[in-house]
mmCIF file of N, CA and C in Angstrom:
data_model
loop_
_atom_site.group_PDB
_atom_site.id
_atom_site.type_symbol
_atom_site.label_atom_id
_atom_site.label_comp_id
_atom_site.label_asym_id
_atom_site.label_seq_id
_atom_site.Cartn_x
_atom_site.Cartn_y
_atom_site.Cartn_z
ATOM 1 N N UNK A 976 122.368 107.873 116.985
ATOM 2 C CA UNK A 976 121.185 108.094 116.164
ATOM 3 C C UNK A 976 120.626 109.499 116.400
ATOM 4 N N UNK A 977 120.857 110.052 117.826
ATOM 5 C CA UNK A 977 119.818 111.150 117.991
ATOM 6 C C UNK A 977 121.145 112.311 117.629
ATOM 7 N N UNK A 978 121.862 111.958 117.100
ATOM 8 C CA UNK A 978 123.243 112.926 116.360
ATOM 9 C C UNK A 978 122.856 113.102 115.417
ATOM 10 N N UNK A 979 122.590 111.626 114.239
ATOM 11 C CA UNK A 979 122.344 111.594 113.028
ATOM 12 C C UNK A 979 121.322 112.744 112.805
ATOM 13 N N UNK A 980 120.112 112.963 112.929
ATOM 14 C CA UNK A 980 119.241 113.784 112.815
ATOM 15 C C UNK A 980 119.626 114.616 112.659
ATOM 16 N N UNK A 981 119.758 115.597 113.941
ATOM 17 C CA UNK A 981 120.332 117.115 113.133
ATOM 18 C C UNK A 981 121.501 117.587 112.559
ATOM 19 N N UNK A 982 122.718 116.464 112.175
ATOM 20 C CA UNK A 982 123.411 116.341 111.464
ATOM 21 C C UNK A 982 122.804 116.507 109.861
ATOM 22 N N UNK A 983 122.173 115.934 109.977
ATOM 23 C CA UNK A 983 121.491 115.111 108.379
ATOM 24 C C UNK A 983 120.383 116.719 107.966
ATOM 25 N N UNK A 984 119.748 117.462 109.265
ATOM 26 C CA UNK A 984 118.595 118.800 108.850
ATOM 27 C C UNK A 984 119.721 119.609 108.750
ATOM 28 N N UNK A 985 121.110 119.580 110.045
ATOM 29 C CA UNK A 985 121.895 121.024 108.832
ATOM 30 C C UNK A 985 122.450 120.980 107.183
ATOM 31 N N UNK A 986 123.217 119.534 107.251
ATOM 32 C CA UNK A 986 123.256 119.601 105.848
ATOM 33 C C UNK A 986 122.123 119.450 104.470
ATOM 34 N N UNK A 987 121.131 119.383 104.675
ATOM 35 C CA UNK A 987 119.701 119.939 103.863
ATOM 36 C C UNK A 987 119.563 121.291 104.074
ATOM 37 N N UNK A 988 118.970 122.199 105.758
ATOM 38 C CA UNK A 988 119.445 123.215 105.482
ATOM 39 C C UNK A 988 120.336 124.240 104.752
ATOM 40 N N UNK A 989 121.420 124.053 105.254
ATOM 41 C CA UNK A 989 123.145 124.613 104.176
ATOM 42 C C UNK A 989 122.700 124.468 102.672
ATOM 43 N N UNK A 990 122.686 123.007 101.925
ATOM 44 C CA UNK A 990 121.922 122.896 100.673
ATOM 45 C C UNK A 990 120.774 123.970 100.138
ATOM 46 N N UNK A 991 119.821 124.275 100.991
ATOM 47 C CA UNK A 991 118.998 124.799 99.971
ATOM 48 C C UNK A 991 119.448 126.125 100.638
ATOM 49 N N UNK A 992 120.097 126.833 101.236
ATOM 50 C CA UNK A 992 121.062 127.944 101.485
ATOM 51 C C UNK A 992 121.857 128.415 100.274
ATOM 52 N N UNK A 993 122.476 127.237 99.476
ATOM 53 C CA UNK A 993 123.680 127.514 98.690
ATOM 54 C C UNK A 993 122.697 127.306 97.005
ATOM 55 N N UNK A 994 122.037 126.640 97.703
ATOM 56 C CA UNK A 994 121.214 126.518 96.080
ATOM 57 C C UNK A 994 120.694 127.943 95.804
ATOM 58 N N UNK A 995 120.056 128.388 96.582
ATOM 59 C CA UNK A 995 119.182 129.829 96.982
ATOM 60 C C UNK A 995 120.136 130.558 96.232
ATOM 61 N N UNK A 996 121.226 131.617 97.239
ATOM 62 C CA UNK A 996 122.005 131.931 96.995
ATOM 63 C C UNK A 996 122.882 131.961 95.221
ATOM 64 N N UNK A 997 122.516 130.841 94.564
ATOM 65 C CA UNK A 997 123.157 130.437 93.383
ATOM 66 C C UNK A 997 121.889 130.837 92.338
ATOM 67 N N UNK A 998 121.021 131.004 92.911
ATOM 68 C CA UNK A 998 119.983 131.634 91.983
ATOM 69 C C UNK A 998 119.888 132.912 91.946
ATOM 70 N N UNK A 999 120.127 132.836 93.326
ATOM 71 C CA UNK A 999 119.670 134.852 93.455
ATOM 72 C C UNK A 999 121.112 135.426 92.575
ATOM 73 N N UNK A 1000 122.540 134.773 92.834
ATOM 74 C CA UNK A 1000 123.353 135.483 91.531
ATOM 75 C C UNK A 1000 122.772 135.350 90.620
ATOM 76 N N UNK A 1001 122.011 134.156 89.592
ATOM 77 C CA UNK A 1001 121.860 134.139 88.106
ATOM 78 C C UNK A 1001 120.485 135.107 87.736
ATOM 79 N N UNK A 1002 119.601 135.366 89.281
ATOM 80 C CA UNK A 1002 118.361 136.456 88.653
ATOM 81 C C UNK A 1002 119.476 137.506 88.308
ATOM 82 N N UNK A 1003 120.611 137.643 89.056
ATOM 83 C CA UNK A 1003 120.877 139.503 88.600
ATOM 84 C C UNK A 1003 121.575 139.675 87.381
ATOM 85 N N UNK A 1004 121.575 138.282 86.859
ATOM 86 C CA UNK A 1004 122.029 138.560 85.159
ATOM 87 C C UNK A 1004 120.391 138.254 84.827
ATOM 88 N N UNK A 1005 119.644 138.624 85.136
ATOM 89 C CA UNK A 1005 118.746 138.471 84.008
ATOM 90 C C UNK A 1005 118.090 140.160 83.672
ATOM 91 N N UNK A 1006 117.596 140.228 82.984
ATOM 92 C CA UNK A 1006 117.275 141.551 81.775
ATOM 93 C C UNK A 1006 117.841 141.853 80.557
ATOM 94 N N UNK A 1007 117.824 142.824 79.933
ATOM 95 C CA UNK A 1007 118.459 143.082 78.594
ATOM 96 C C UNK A 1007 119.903 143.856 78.882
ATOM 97 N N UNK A 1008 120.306 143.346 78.051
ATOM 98 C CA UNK A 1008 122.081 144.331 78.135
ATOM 99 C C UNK A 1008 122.608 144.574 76.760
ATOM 100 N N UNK A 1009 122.924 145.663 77.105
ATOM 101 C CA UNK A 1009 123.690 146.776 75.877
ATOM 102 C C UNK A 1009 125.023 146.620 75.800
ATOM 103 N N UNK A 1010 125.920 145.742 74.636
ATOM 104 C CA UNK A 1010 127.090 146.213 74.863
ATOM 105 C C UNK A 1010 127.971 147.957 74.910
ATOM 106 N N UNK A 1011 128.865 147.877 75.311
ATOM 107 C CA UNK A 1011 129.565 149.333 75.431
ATOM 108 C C UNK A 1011 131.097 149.251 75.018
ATOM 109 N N UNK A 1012 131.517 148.192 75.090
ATOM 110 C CA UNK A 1012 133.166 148.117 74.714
ATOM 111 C C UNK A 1012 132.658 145.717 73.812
ATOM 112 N N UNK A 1013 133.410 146.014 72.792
ATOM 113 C CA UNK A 1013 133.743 145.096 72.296
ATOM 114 C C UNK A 1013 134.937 144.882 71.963
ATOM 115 N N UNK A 1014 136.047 143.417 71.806
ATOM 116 C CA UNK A 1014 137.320 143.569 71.275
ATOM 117 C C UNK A 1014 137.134 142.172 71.051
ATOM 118 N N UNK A 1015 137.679 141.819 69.792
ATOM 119 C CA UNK A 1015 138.118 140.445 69.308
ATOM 120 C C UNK A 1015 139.670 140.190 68.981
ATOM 121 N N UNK A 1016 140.439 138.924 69.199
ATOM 122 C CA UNK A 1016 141.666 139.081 68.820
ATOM 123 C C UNK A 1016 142.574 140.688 69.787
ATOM 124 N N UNK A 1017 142.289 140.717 70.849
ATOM 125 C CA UNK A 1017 142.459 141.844 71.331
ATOM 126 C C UNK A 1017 142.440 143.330 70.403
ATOM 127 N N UNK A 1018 141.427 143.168 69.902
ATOM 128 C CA UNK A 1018 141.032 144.426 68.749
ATOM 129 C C UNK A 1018 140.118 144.833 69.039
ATOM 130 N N UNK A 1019 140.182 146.300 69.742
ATOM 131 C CA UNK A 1019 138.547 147.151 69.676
ATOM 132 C C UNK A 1019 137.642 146.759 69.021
ATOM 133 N N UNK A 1020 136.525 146.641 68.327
ATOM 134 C CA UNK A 1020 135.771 147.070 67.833
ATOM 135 C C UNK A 1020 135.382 148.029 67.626
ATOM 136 N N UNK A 1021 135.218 149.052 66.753
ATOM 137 C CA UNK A 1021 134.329 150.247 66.571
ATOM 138 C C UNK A 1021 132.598 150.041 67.271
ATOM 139 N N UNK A 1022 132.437 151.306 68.003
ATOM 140 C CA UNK A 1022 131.062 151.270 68.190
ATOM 141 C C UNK A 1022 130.204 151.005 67.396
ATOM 142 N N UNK A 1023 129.815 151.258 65.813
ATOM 143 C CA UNK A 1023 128.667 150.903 65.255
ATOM 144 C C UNK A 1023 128.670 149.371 64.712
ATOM 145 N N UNK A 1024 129.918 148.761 64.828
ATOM 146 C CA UNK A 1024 129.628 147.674 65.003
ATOM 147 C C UNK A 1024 128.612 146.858 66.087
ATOM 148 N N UNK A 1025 128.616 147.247 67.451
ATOM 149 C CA UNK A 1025 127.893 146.873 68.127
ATOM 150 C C UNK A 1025 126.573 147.690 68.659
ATOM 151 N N UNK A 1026 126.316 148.947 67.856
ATOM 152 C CA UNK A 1026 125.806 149.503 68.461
ATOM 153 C C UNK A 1026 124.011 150.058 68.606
ATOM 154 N N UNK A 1027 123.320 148.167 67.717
ATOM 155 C CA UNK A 1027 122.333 147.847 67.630
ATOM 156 C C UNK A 1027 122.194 146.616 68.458
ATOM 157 N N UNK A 1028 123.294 145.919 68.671
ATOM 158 C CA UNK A 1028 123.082 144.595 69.741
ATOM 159 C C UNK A 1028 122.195 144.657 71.215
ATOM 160 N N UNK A 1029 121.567 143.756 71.155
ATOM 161 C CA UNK A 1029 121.249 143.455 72.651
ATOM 162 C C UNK A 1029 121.787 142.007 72.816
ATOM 163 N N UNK A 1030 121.848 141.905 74.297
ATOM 164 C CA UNK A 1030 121.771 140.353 74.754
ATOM 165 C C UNK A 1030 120.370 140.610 75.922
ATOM 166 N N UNK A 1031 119.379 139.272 76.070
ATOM 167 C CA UNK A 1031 118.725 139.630 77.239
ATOM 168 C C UNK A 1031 118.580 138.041 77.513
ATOM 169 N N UNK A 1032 118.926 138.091 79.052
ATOM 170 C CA UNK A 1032 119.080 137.176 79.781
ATOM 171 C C UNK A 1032 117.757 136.579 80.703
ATOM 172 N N UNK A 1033 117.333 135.409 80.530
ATOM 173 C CA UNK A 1033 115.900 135.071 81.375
ATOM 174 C C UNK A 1033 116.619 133.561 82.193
ATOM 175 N N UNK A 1034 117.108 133.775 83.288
ATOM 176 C CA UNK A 1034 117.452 132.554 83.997
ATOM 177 C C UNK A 1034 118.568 131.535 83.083
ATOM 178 N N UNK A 1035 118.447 130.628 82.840
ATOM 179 C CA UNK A 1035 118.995 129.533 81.525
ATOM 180 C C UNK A 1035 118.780 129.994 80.123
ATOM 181 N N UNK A 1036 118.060 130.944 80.064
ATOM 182 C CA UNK A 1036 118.205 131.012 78.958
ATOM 183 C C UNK A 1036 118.719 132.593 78.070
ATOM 184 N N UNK A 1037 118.813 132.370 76.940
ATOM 185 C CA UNK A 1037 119.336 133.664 76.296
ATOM 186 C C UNK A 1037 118.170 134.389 74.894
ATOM 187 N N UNK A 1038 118.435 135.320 74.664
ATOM 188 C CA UNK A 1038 118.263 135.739 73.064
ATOM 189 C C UNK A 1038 118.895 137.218 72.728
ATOM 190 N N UNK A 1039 120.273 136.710 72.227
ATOM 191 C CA UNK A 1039 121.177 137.771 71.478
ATOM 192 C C UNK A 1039 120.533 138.205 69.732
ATOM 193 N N UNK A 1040 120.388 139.599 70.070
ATOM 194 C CA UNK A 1040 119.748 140.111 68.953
ATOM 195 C C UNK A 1040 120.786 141.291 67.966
ATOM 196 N N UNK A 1041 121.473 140.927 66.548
ATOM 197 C CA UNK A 1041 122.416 141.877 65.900
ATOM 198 C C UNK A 1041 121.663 141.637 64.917
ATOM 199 N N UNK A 1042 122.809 141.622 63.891
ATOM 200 C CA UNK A 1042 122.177 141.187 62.243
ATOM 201 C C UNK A 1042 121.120 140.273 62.264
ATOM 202 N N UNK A 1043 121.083 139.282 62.894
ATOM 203 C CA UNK A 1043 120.014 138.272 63.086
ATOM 204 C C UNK A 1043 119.717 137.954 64.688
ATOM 205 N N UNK A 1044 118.884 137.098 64.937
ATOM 206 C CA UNK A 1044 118.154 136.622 66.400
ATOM 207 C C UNK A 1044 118.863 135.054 66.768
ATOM 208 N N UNK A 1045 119.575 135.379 67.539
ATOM 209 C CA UNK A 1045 120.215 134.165 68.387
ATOM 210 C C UNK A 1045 119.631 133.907 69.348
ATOM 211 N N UNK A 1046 119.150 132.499 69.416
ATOM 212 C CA UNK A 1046 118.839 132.160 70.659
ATOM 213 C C UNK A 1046 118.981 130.662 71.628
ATOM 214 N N UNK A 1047 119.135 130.324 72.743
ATOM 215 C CA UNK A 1047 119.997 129.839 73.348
ATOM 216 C C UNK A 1047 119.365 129.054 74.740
ATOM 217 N N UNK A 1048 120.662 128.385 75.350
ATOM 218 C CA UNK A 1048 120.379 127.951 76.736
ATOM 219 C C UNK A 1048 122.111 128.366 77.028
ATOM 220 N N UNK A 1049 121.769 128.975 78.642
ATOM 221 C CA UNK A 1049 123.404 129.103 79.155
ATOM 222 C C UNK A 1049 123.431 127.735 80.938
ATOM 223 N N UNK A 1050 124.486 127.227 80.776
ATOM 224 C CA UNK A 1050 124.510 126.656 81.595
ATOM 225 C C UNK A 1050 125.844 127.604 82.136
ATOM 226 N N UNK A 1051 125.574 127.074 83.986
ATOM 227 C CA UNK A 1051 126.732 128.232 84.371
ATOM 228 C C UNK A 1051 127.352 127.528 85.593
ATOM 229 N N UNK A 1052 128.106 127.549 86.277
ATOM 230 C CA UNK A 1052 128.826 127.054 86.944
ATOM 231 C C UNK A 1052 130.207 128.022 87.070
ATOM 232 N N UNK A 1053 130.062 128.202 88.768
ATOM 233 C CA UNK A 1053 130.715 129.328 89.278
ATOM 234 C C UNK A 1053 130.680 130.390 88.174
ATOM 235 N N UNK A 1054 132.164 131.107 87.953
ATOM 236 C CA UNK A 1054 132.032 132.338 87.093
ATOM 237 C C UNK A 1054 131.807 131.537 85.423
ATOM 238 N N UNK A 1055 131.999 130.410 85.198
ATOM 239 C CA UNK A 1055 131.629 129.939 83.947
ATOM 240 C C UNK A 1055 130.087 129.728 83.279
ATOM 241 N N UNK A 1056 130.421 129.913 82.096
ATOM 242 C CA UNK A 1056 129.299 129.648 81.131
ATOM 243 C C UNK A 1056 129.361 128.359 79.915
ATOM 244 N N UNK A 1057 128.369 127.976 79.985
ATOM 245 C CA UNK A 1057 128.712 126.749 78.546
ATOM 246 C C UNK A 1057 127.406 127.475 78.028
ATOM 247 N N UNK A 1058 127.412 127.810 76.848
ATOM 248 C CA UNK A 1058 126.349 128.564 75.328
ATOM 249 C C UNK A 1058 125.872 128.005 74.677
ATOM 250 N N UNK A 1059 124.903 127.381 73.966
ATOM 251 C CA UNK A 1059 124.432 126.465 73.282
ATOM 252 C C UNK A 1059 123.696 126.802 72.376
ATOM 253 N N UNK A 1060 123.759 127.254 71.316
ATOM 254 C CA UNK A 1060 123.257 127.882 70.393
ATOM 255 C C UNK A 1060 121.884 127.064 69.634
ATOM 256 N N UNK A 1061 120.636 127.415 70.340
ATOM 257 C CA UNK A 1061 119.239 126.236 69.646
ATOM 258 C C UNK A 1061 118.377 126.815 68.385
ATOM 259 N N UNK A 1062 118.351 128.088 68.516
ATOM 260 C CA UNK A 1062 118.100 129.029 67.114
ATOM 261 C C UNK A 1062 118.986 130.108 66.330
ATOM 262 N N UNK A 1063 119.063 130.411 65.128
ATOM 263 C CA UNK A 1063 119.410 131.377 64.536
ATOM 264 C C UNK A 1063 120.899 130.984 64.044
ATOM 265 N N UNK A 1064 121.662 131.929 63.765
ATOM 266 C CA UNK A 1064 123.203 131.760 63.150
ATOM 267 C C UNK A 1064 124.065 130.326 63.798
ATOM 268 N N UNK A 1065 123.799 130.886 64.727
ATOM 269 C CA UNK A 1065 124.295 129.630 66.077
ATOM 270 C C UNK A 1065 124.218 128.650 66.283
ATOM 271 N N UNK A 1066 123.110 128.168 66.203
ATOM 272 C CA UNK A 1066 122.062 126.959 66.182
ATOM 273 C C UNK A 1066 122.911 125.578 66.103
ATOM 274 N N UNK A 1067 123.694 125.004 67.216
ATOM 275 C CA UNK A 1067 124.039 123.693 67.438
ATOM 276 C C UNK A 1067 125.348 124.064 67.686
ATOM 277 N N UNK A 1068 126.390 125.227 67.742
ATOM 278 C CA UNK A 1068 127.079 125.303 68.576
ATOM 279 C C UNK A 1068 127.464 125.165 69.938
ATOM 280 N N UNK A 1069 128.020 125.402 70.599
ATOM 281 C CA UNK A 1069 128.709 125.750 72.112
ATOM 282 C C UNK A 1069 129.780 126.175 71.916
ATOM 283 N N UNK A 1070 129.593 127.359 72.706
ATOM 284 C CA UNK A 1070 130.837 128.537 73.118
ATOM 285 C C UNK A 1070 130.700 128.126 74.724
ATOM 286 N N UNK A 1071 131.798 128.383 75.184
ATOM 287 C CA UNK A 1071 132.420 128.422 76.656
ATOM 288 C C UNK A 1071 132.877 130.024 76.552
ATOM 289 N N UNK A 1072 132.247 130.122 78.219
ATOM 290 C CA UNK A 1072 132.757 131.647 78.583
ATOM 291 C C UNK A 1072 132.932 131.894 79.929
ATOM 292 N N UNK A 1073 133.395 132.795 80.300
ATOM 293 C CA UNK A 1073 133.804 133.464 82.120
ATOM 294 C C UNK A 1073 133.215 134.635 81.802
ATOM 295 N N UNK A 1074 132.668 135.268 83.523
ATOM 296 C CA UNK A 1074 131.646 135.873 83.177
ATOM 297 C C UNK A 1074 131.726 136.866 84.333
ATOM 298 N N UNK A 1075 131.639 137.988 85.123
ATOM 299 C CA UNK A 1075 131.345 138.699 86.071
ATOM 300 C C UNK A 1075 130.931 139.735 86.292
ATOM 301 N N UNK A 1076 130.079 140.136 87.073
ATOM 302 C CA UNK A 1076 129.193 141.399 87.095
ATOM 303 C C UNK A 1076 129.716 141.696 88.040
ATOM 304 N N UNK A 1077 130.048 143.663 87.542
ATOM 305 C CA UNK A 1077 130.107 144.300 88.823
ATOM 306 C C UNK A 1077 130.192 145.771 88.437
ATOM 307 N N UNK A 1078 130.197 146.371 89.385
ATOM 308 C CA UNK A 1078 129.469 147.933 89.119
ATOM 309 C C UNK A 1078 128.434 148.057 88.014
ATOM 310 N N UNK A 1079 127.515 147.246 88.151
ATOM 311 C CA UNK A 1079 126.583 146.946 87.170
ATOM 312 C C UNK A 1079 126.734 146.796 85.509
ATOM 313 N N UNK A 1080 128.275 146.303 85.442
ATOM 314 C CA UNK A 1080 128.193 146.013 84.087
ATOM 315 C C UNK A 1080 128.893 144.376 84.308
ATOM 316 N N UNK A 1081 128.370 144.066 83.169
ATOM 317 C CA UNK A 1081 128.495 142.576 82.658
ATOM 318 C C UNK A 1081 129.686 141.864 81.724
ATOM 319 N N UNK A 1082 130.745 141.590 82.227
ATOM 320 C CA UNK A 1082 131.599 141.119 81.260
ATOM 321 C C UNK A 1082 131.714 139.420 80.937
ATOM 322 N N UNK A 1083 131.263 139.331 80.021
ATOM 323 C CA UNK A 1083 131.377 138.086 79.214
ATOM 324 C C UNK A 1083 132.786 138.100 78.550
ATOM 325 N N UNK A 1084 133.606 137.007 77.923
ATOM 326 C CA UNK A 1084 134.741 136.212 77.620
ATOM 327 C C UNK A 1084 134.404 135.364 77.022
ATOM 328 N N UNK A 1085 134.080 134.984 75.770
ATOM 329 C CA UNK A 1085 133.876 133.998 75.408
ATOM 330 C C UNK A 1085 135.005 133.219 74.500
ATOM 331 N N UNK A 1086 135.104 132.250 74.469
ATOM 332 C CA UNK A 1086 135.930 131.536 73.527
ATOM 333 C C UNK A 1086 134.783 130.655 72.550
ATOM 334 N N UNK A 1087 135.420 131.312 71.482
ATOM 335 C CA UNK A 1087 134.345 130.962 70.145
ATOM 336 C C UNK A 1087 134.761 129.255 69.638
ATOM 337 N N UNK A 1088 135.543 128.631 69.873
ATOM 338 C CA UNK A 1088 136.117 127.540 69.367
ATOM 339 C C UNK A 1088 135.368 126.583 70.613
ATOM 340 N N UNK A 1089 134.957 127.058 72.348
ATOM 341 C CA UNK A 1089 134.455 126.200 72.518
ATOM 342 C C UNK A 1089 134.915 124.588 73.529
ATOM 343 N N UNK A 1090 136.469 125.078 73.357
ATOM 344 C CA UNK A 1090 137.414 123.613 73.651
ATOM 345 C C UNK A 1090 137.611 123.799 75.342
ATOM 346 N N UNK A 1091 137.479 125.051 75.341
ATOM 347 C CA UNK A 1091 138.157 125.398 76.988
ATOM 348 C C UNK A 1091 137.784 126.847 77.353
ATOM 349 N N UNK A 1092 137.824 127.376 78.544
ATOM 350 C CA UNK A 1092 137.213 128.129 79.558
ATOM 351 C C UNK A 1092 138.420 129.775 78.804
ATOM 352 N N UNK A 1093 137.974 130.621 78.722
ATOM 353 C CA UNK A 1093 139.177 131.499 78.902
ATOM 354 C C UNK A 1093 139.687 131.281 79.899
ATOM 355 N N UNK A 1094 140.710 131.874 80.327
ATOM 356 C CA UNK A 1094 141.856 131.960 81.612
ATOM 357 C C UNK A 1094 141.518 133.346 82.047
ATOM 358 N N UNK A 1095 141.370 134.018 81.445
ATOM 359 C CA UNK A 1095 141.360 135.879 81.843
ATOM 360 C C UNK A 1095 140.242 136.886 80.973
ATOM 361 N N UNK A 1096 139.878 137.827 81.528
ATOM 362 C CA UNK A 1096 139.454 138.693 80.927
ATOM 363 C C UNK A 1096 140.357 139.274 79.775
ATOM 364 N N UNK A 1097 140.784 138.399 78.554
ATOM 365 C CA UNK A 1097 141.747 139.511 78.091
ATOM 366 C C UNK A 1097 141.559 138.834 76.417
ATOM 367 N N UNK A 1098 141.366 139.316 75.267
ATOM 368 C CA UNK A 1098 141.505 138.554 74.138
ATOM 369 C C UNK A 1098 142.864 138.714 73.421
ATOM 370 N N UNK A 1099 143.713 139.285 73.847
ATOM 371 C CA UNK A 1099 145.217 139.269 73.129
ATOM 372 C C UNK A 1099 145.565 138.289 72.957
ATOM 373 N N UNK A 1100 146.359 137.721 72.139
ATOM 374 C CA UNK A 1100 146.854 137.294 71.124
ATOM 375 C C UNK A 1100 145.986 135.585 70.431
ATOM 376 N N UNK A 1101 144.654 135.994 70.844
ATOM 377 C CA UNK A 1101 143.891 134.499 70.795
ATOM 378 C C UNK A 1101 142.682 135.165 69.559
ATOM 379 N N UNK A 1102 142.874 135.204 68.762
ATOM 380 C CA UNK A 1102 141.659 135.474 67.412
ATOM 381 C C UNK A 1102 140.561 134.927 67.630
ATOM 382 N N UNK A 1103 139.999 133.683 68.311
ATOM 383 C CA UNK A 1103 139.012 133.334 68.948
ATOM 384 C C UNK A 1103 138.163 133.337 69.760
ATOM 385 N N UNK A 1104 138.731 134.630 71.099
ATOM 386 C CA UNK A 1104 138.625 134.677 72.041
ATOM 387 C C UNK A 1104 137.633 136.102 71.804
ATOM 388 N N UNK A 1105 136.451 136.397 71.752
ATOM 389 C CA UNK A 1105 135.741 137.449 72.261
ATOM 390 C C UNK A 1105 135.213 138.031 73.292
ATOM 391 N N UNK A 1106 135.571 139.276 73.740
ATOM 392 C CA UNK A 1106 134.892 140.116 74.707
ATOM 393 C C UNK A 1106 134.090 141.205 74.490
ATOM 394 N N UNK A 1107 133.453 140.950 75.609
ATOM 395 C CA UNK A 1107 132.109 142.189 75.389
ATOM 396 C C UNK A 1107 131.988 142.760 76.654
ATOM 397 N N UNK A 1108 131.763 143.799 77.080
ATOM 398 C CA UNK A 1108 131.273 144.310 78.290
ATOM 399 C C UNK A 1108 129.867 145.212 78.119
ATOM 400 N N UNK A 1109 128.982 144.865 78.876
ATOM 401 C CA UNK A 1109 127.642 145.319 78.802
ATOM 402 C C UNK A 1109 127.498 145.906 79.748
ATOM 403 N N UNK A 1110 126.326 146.951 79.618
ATOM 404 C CA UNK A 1110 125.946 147.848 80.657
ATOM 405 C C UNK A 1110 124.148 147.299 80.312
ATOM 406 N N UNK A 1111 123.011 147.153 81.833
ATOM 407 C CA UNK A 1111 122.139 146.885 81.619
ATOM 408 C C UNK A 1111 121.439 148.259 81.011
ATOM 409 N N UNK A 1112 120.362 147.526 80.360
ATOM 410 C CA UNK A 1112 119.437 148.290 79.955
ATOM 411 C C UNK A 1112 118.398 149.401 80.722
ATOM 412 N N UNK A 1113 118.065 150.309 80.924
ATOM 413 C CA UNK A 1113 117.238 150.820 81.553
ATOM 414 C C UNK A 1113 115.548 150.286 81.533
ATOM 415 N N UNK A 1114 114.852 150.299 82.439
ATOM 416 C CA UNK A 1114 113.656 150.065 81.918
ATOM 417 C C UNK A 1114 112.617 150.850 81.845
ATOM 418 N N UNK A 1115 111.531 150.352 80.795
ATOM 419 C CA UNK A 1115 110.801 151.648 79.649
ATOM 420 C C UNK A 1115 109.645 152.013 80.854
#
């Protein structure tokens, strides 16, 4: 019994360790982000295609701003994303995506169909498969 105890406070400890930790990654996606490279179907995009977009990230939630105002809940789990589209173009979809930040830019993967996770950073030979890489926004 006098085992059980601090058996039972490290694993609560560890818990809100890993919970912690799992937040403090999802604050550092939060702010606005600029894409800088787009490709669909492993196809560039031209810059002025993207080159009014924002995405800005608040914890769970989203609002992607182009031709129109998308807006959202992201659920995330490890490098994955599930998208849920609650306003605008979107609105009752889910996209699935992989996701990783580093040298302060943001690469999203999304698969537009939704069925399954990408495998890679890569959209070749999948017409469904969009990438974006973002650089954050500066602030005003």
């Amino acid at each position: 019994m006098r085992l059980l105890i601090p058996i039972c406070l490290a694993i609560i400890i560890c818990s809100c360790n890993a919970s912690n930790k799992a937040g403090t990654k999802l604050n550092s996606l939060n702010g606005s982000w600029i894409p800088v490279k787009q490709e669909m179907g492993g196809i560039p995009l031209p810059t002025t295609a993207f080159e009014k977009q924002t995405l800005v990230i608040i914890d769970s939630s989203y609002v992607f701003t182009a031709e129109s105002i998308d807006k959202g809940v992201i659920r995330y789990n490890s490098n994955k994303m599930d998208i849920y589209g609650k306003e605008g173009v979107n609105i009752g979809k889910h996209f699935t995506a992989i996701y990783k930040l580093e040298n302060d830019q943001l690469t999203i993967c999304y698969n537009l169909k939704g069925d399954s996770y990408p495998e890679a950073f890569d959209s070749k030979l999948n017409p469904l498969v969009f990438l974006s890489v973002y650089k954050k926004a500066q602030s005003r």
